[in-house]
């Protein structure tokens, strides 16, 4: 039996694609270790972290509902993760728990892989939840001209002030969306209602759209854009690359991201 060196803490945890992706990458590099998903309810988070502190584990990925609440339990947090207010990767070093956010890297890398330029480009973010924070941080840092829209304007306003974004204050998306180079959907619309999109099909930006949802892989939002001949970026890229960065932090080695995507696609039945 190979020793488990990396974990995912989530609740629920059973539908995660991360174990498949990480284990395929570990095996391909001949690393004798395994990654395991653990169902950790909120009240057990602290105990579960303490259990691993001196266990020889390399680290932990965090998913819903732990990304924000974990911060107070860590010994250190990178400035980036602190700004975003979320940690999705812990590195365990000498019994200390270091919090990182690799979602930002994952998101930006997925755009880069699609040959999408962001510097000085007008980019609209839909949604103002936790995922929008990571996307906004990454795009701002890359020098994009970022606009934000959310169903509840108040939430978007708070994010716009915090990250210095331009706020779209109307409850309905304006036609000026057409002047944006790209649109990123961080709302949960495609996930909760697979046949819905937060944007009407006739309203498209100039060049590209990206959805951070990967189940389904092609959301209605992406399908509408593809049918208008726009470039589309699915949410699996962000998942794969956030995982790859965590893998690198833990092992010092670069995993095979093509293989990771391939096994994730298989698991999704695509
Ligand atoms: P996460 O942390 O994954 O981003 P979240 O904090 O629950 O999740 O945020 C979900 C986002 O999807 C929010 O921006 C939410 O809008 P509200 O702030 O107005 O609730 C957005 N969202 C969810 N359902 C939506 C819908 N039917 N139409 C438009 N936006 C929706």
mmCIF file of N, CA, C and O in Angstrom, residues 7 9 38 40 43-57 60 62 70-76 90 92 94-98:
data_model
loop_
_atom_site.group_PDB
_atom_site.id
_atom_site.type_symbol
_atom_site.label_atom_id
_atom_site.label_comp_id
_atom_site.label_asym_id
_atom_site.label_seq_id
_atom_site.Cartn_x
_atom_site.Cartn_y
_atom_site.Cartn_z
ATOM 1 N N UNK A 7 -4.032 15.245 0.719
ATOM 2 C CA UNK A 7 -5.457 15.031 0.979
ATOM 3 C C UNK A 7 -6.285 16.153 0.391
ATOM 4 O O UNK A 7 -5.802 17.267 0.180
ATOM 5 N N UNK A 9 -9.772 17.965 1.724
ATOM 6 C CA UNK A 9 -10.824 18.063 2.733
ATOM 7 C C UNK A 9 -11.998 18.794 2.086
ATOM 8 O O UNK A 9 -11.861 19.947 1.650
ATOM 9 N N UNK A 38 -11.066 13.267 1.671
ATOM 10 C CA UNK A 38 -11.676 12.967 2.974
ATOM 11 C C UNK A 38 -12.898 13.842 3.160
ATOM 12 O O UNK A 38 -12.809 15.063 2.935
ATOM 13 N N UNK A 40 -14.802 15.893 5.341
ATOM 14 C CA UNK A 40 -14.586 16.557 6.637
ATOM 15 C C UNK A 40 -15.703 17.582 6.844
ATOM 16 O O UNK A 40 -15.728 18.618 6.175
ATOM 17 N N UNK A 43 -17.419 21.080 11.526
ATOM 18 C CA UNK A 43 -17.044 20.982 12.950
ATOM 19 C C UNK A 43 -15.819 20.102 13.182
ATOM 20 O O UNK A 43 -15.236 20.122 14.276
ATOM 21 N N UNK A 44 -15.399 19.322 12.178
ATOM 22 C CA UNK A 44 -14.235 18.439 12.343
ATOM 23 C C UNK A 44 -12.973 18.993 11.699
ATOM 24 O O UNK A 44 -11.917 18.343 11.715
ATOM 25 N N UNK A 45 -13.059 20.179 11.102
ATOM 26 C CA UNK A 45 -11.914 20.702 10.344
ATOM 27 C C UNK A 45 -10.647 20.824 11.197
ATOM 28 O O UNK A 45 -9.580 20.323 10.813
ATOM 29 N N UNK A 46 -10.761 21.451 12.340
ATOM 30 C CA UNK A 46 -9.583 21.692 13.171
ATOM 31 C C UNK A 46 -8.919 20.370 13.577
ATOM 32 O O UNK A 46 -7.699 20.212 13.455
ATOM 33 N N UNK A 47 -9.707 19.412 14.023
ATOM 34 C CA UNK A 47 -9.168 18.112 14.443
ATOM 35 C C UNK A 47 -8.506 17.397 13.264
ATOM 36 O O UNK A 47 -7.433 16.794 13.407
ATOM 37 N N UNK A 48 -9.127 17.491 12.093
ATOM 38 C CA UNK A 48 -8.584 16.828 10.900
ATOM 39 C C UNK A 48 -7.247 17.452 10.510
ATOM 40 O O UNK A 48 -6.315 16.750 10.083
ATOM 41 N N UNK A 49 -7.116 18.772 10.654
ATOM 42 C CA UNK A 49 -5.852 19.454 10.354
ATOM 43 C C UNK A 49 -4.768 19.018 11.339
ATOM 44 O O UNK A 49 -3.640 18.698 10.941
ATOM 45 N N UNK A 50 -5.131 18.994 12.603
ATOM 46 C CA UNK A 50 -4.157 18.646 13.653
ATOM 47 C C UNK A 50 -3.659 17.216 13.486
ATOM 48 O O UNK A 50 -2.488 16.929 13.728
ATOM 49 N N UNK A 51 -4.528 16.365 13.038
ATOM 50 C CA UNK A 51 -4.169 14.960 12.836
ATOM 51 C C UNK A 51 -3.042 14.816 11.802
ATOM 52 O O UNK A 51 -2.216 13.919 11.880
ATOM 53 N N UNK A 52 -3.015 15.742 10.848
ATOM 54 C CA UNK A 52 -2.021 15.618 9.773
ATOM 55 C C UNK A 52 -0.734 16.400 10.032
ATOM 56 O O UNK A 52 0.279 16.188 9.362
ATOM 57 N N UNK A 53 -0.775 17.299 10.998
ATOM 58 C CA UNK A 53 0.361 18.202 11.254
ATOM 59 C C UNK A 53 1.708 17.480 11.334
ATOM 60 O O UNK A 53 2.683 17.893 10.718
ATOM 61 N N UNK A 54 1.764 16.365 12.053
ATOM 62 C CA UNK A 54 3.038 15.646 12.222
ATOM 63 C C UNK A 54 2.989 14.253 11.592
ATOM 64 O O UNK A 54 3.680 13.338 12.021
ATOM 65 N N UNK A 55 2.151 14.086 10.592
ATOM 66 C CA UNK A 55 1.913 12.742 10.038
ATOM 67 C C UNK A 55 2.867 12.386 8.902
ATOM 68 O O UNK A 55 2.865 11.259 8.422
ATOM 69 N N UNK A 56 3.631 13.366 8.416
ATOM 70 C CA UNK A 56 4.471 13.103 7.238
ATOM 71 C C UNK A 56 3.749 13.441 5.942
ATOM 72 O O UNK A 56 4.304 13.269 4.855
ATOM 73 N N UNK A 57 2.509 13.942 6.056
ATOM 74 C CA UNK A 57 1.774 14.347 4.844
ATOM 75 C C UNK A 57 2.407 15.614 4.274
ATOM 76 O O UNK A 57 2.929 16.446 5.016
ATOM 77 N N UNK A 60 -2.572 19.552 1.946
ATOM 78 C CA UNK A 60 -4.023 19.351 1.877
ATOM 79 C C UNK A 60 -4.631 20.347 0.893
ATOM 80 O O UNK A 60 -4.261 21.525 0.898
ATOM 81 N N UNK A 62 -8.232 22.171 -0.105
ATOM 82 C CA UNK A 62 -9.510 22.448 0.552
ATOM 83 C C UNK A 62 -10.542 22.826 -0.482
ATOM 84 O O UNK A 62 -10.234 23.537 -1.443
ATOM 85 N N UNK A 70 -10.812 28.043 6.947
ATOM 86 C CA UNK A 70 -9.551 27.410 7.364
ATOM 87 C C UNK A 70 -8.483 28.442 7.760
ATOM 88 O O UNK A 70 -7.569 28.136 8.528
ATOM 89 N N UNK A 71 -8.595 29.652 7.257
ATOM 90 C CA UNK A 71 -7.514 30.638 7.447
ATOM 91 C C UNK A 71 -7.086 30.816 8.907
ATOM 92 O O UNK A 71 -5.897 30.886 9.200
ATOM 93 N N UNK A 72 -8.042 30.861 9.799
ATOM 94 C CA UNK A 72 -7.717 31.122 11.217
ATOM 95 C C UNK A 72 -6.935 29.973 11.859
ATOM 96 O O UNK A 72 -6.336 30.149 12.915
ATOM 97 N N UNK A 73 -6.946 28.805 11.239
ATOM 98 C CA UNK A 73 -6.266 27.644 11.836
ATOM 99 C C UNK A 73 -4.824 27.469 11.339
ATOM 100 O O UNK A 73 -4.135 26.543 11.737
ATOM 101 N N UNK A 74 -4.391 28.349 10.442
ATOM 102 C CA UNK A 74 -3.088 28.133 9.798
ATOM 103 C C UNK A 74 -1.965 28.917 10.471
ATOM 104 O O UNK A 74 -2.204 29.931 11.119
ATOM 105 N N UNK A 75 -0.726 28.429 10.301
ATOM 106 C CA UNK A 75 0.425 29.116 10.904
ATOM 107 C C UNK A 75 0.850 30.300 10.063
ATOM 108 O O UNK A 75 1.373 31.282 10.589
ATOM 109 N N UNK A 76 0.664 30.205 8.737
ATOM 110 C CA UNK A 76 0.953 31.343 7.861
ATOM 111 C C UNK A 76 0.075 31.250 6.621
ATOM 112 O O UNK A 76 -0.410 30.168 6.271
ATOM 113 N N UNK A 90 -2.863 23.720 1.351
ATOM 114 C CA UNK A 90 -1.988 23.850 2.524
ATOM 115 C C UNK A 90 -0.720 23.049 2.246
ATOM 116 O O UNK A 90 -0.794 21.921 1.734
ATOM 117 N N UNK A 92 2.430 21.456 4.295
ATOM 118 C CA UNK A 92 2.865 21.151 5.662
ATOM 119 C C UNK A 92 4.394 21.044 5.663
ATOM 120 O O UNK A 92 4.962 20.221 4.950
ATOM 121 N N UNK A 94 7.706 21.068 8.347
ATOM 122 C CA UNK A 94 8.193 21.028 9.735
ATOM 123 C C UNK A 94 7.070 21.217 10.753
ATOM 124 O O UNK A 94 7.223 21.973 11.716
ATOM 125 N N UNK A 95 5.961 20.603 10.520
ATOM 126 C CA UNK A 95 4.842 20.687 11.460
ATOM 127 C C UNK A 95 4.071 21.989 11.397
ATOM 128 O O UNK A 95 3.188 22.227 12.210
ATOM 129 N N UNK A 96 4.403 22.839 10.403
ATOM 130 C CA UNK A 96 3.676 24.108 10.268
ATOM 131 C C UNK A 96 2.751 24.057 9.044
ATOM 132 O O UNK A 96 3.120 23.478 8.000
ATOM 133 N N UNK A 97 1.595 24.683 9.170
ATOM 134 C CA UNK A 97 0.615 24.672 8.083
ATOM 135 C C UNK A 97 0.634 26.018 7.357
ATOM 136 O O UNK A 97 0.302 27.046 7.931
ATOM 137 N N UNK A 98 1.057 25.969 6.081
ATOM 138 C CA UNK A 98 1.157 27.191 5.254
ATOM 139 C C UNK A 98 -0.013 27.239 4.285
ATOM 140 O O UNK A 98 -0.205 26.299 3.508
#
